[in-house]
CSV table of C-alpha atoms in Angstrom, one decimal:
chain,number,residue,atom,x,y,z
Y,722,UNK,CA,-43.3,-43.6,-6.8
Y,723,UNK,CA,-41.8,-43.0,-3.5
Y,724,UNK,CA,-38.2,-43.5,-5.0
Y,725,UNK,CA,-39.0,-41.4,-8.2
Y,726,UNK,CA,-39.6,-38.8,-5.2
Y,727,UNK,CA,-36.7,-39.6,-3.3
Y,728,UNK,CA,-34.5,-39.2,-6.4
Y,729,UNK,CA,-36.7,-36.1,-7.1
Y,730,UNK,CA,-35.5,-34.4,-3.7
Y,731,UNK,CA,-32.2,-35.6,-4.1
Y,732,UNK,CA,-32.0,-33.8,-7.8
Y,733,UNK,CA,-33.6,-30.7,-6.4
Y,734,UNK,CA,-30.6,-30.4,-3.6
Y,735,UNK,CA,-27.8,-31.3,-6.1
Y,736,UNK,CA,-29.0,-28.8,-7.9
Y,737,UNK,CA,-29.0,-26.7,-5.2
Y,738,UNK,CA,-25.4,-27.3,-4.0
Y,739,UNK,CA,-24.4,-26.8,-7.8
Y,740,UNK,CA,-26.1,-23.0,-7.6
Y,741,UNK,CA,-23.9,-22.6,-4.0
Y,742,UNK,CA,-20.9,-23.9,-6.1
Y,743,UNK,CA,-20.9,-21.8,-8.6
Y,744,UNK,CA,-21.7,-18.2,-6.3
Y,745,UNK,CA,-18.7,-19.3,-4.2
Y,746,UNK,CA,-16.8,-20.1,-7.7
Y,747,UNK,CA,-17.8,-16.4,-8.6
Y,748,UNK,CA,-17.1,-14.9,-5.8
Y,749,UNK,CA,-13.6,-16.6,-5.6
Y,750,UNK,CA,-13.3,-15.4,-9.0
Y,751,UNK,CA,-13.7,-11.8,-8.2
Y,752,UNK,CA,-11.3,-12.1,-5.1
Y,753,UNK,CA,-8.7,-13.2,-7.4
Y,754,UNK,CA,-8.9,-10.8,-10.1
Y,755,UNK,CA,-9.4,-8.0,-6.8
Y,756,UNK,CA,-6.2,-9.3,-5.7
Y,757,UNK,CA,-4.4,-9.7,-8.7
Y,758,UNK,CA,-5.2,-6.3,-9.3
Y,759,UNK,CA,-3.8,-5.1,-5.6
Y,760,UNK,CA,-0.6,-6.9,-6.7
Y,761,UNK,CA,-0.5,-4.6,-9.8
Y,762,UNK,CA,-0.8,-1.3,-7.6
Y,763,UNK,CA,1.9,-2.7,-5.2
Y,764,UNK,CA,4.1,-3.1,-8.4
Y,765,UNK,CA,3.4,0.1,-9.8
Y,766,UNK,CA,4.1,1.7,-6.4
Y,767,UNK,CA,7.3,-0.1,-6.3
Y,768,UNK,CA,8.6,0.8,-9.4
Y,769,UNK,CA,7.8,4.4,-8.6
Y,770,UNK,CA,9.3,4.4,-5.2
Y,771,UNK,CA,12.4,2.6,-7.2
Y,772,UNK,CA,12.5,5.7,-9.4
Y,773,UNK,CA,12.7,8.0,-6.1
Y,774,UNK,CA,15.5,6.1,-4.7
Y,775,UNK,CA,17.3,6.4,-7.7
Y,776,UNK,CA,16.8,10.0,-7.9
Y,777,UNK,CA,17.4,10.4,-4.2
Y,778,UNK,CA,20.9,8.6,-4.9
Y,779,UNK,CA,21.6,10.9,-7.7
Y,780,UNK,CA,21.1,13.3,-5.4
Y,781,UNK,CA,23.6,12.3,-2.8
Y,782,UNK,CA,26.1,12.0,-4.7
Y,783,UNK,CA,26.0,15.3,-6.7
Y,784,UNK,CA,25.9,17.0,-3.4
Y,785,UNK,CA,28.7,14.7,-2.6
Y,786,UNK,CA,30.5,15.9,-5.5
Y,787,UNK,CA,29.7,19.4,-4.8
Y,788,UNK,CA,30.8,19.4,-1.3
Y,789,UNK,CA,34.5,18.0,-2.8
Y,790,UNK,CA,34.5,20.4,-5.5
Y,791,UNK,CA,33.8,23.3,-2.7
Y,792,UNK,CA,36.6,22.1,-0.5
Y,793,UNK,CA,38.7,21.6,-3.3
Y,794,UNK,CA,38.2,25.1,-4.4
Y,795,UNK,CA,38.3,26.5,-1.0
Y,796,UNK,CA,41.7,25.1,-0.4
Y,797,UNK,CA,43.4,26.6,-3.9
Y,798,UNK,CA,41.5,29.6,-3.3
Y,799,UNK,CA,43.5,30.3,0.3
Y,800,UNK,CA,46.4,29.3,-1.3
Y,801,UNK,CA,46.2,31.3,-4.6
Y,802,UNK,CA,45.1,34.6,-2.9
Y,803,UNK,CA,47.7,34.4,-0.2
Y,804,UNK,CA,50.3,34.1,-2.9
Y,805,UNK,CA,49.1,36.9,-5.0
Y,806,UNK,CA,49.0,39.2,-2.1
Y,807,UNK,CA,52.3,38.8,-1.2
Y,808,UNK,CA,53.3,38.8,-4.5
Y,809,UNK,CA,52.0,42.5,-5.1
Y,810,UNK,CA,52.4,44.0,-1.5
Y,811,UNK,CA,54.5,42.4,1.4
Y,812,UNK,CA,53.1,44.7,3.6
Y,813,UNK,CA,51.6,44.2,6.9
Y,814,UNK,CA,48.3,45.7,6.4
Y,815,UNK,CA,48.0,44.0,3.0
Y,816,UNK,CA,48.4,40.7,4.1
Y,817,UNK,CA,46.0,41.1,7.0
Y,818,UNK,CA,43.5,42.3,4.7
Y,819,UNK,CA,44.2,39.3,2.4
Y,820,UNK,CA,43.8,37.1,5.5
Y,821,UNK,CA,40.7,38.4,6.8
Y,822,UNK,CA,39.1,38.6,2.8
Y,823,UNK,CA,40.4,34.6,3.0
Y,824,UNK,CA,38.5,33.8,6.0
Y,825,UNK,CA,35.2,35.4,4.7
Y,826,UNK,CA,36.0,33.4,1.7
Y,827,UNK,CA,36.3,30.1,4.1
Y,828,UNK,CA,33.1,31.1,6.6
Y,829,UNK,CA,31.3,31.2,3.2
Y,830,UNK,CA,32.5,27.9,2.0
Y,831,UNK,CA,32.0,26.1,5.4
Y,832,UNK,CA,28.2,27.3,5.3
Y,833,UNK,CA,27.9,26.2,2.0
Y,834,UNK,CA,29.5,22.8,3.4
Y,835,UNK,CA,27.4,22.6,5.8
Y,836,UNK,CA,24.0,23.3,3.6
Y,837,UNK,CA,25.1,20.3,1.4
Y,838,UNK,CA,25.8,18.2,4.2
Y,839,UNK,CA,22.2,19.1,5.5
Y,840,UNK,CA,20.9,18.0,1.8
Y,841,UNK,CA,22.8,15.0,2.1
Y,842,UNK,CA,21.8,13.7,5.3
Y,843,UNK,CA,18.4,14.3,4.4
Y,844,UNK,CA,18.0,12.4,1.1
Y,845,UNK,CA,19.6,9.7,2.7
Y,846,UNK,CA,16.7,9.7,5.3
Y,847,UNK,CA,14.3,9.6,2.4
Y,848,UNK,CA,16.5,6.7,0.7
Y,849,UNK,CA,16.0,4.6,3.8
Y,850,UNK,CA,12.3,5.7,4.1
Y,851,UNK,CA,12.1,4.9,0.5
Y,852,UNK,CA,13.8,1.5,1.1
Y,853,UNK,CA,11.7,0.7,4.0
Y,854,UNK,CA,8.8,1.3,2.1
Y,855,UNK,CA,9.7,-0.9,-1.0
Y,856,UNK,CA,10.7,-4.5,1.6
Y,857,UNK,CA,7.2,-3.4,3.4
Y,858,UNK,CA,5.5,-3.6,0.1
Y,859,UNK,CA,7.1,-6.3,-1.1
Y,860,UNK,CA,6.3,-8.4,1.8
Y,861,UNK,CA,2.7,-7.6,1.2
Y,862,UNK,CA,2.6,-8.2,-2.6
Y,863,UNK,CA,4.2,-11.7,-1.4
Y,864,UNK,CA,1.2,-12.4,0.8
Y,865,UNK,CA,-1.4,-11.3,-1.6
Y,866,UNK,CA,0.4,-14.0,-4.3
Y,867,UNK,CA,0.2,-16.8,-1.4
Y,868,UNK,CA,-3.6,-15.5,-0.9
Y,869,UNK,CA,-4.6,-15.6,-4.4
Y,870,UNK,CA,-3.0,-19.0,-5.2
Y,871,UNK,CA,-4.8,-20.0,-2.1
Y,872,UNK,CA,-8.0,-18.2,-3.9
Y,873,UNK,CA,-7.3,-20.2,-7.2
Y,874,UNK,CA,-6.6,-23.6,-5.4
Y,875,UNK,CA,-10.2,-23.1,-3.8
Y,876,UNK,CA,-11.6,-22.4,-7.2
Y,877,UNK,CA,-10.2,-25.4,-8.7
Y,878,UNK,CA,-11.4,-27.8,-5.7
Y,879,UNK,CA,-15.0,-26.0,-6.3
Y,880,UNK,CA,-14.8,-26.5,-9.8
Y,881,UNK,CA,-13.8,-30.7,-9.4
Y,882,UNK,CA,-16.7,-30.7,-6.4
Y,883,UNK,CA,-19.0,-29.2,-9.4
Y,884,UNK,CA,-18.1,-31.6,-12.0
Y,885,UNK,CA,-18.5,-34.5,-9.5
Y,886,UNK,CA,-21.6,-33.3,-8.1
Y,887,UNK,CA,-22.8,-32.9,-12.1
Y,888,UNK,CA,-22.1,-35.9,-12.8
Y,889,UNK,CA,-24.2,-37.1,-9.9
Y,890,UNK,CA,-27.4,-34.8,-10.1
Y,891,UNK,CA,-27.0,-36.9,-14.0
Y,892,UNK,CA,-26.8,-40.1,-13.1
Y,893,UNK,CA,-29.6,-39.2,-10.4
Y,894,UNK,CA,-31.6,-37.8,-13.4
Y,895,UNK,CA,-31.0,-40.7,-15.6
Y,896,UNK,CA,-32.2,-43.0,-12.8
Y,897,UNK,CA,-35.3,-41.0,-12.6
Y,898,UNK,CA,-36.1,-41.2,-16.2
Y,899,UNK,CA,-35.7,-44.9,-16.2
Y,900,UNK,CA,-38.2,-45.0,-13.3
Y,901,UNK,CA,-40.4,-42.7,-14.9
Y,902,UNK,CA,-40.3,-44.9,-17.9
């Protein structure tokens, strides 16, 4: 009788290890899916940041473009009217005036230049923010899939401690039954 009791007490904290098993089980369970589901906001965050940079880039280089394009223009403009003035009036006062509607023409283009170069300089400040941000969040997506393969590892250890412990508290209740019979 005092060993069906002993077996009794031992049953009753088996079991009771089993219940603390399977809430830490639980619990481990709802870490991983809570992680698994940070790692899914971190992606979606990097794709969308991914998105920015490329627009960001497409950016840079249209104003790229359009800063060539303005020189380019700038440059056949001076050129063009110069020759044209000439052309029609070789006087003095003409080609002043030609000259000084040329450098209106060329203070214009500069502050245009100048605007772009402004744009420029500041999507590429937001590309490096925006490539800062995506190695920052990619270092932290790697830790959370270290942390939930740690979570999952713990799981699985709880789950074999379970089954061994299980197959204890039955053996223990077998033995019991054979000294209850």
């Amino acid at each position: 009788e005092a060993r069906a009791e002993e077996f009794a007490g031992g049953l009753r904290a088996s079991q009771k290890v089993i219940q603390d098993f399977e809430r830490n089980h639980a619990e481990l369970h709802k870490q991983v899916v809570v992680k698994e589901n940070e790692i899914m906001l971190l992606r979606q965050r990097c794709e969308d940041a991914t998105r920015e940079s490329a627009a960001a880039t497409h950016a840079a280089r249209e104003a790229a473009r359009k800063i060539s394009d303005l020189e380019d223009a700038n440059s056949k403009l001076a050129v063009k009217g110069l020759m044209a003035k000439v052309a029609h009036d070789s006087s003095d006062a003409s080609v002043a005036a030609t000259l000084e509607q040329l450098q209106r023409t060329n203070a214009e283009l500069s502050d245009a230049n100048s605007q772009l170069n402004r744009q420029l300089e500041e999507t590429k400040r937001a590309l490096d923010h925006i490539t800062q941000v995506l190695e920052d969040e990619s270092a932290t997506a790697q830790v959370l899939r270290d942390e939930v393969a740690d979570l999952r590892d713990q799981r699985d250890a709880l789950s074999a401690s379970q089954a061994r412990l299980e197959s204890i508290v039955q053996e223990q209740a077998t033995q019991l039954a054979a000294l209850d019979a």
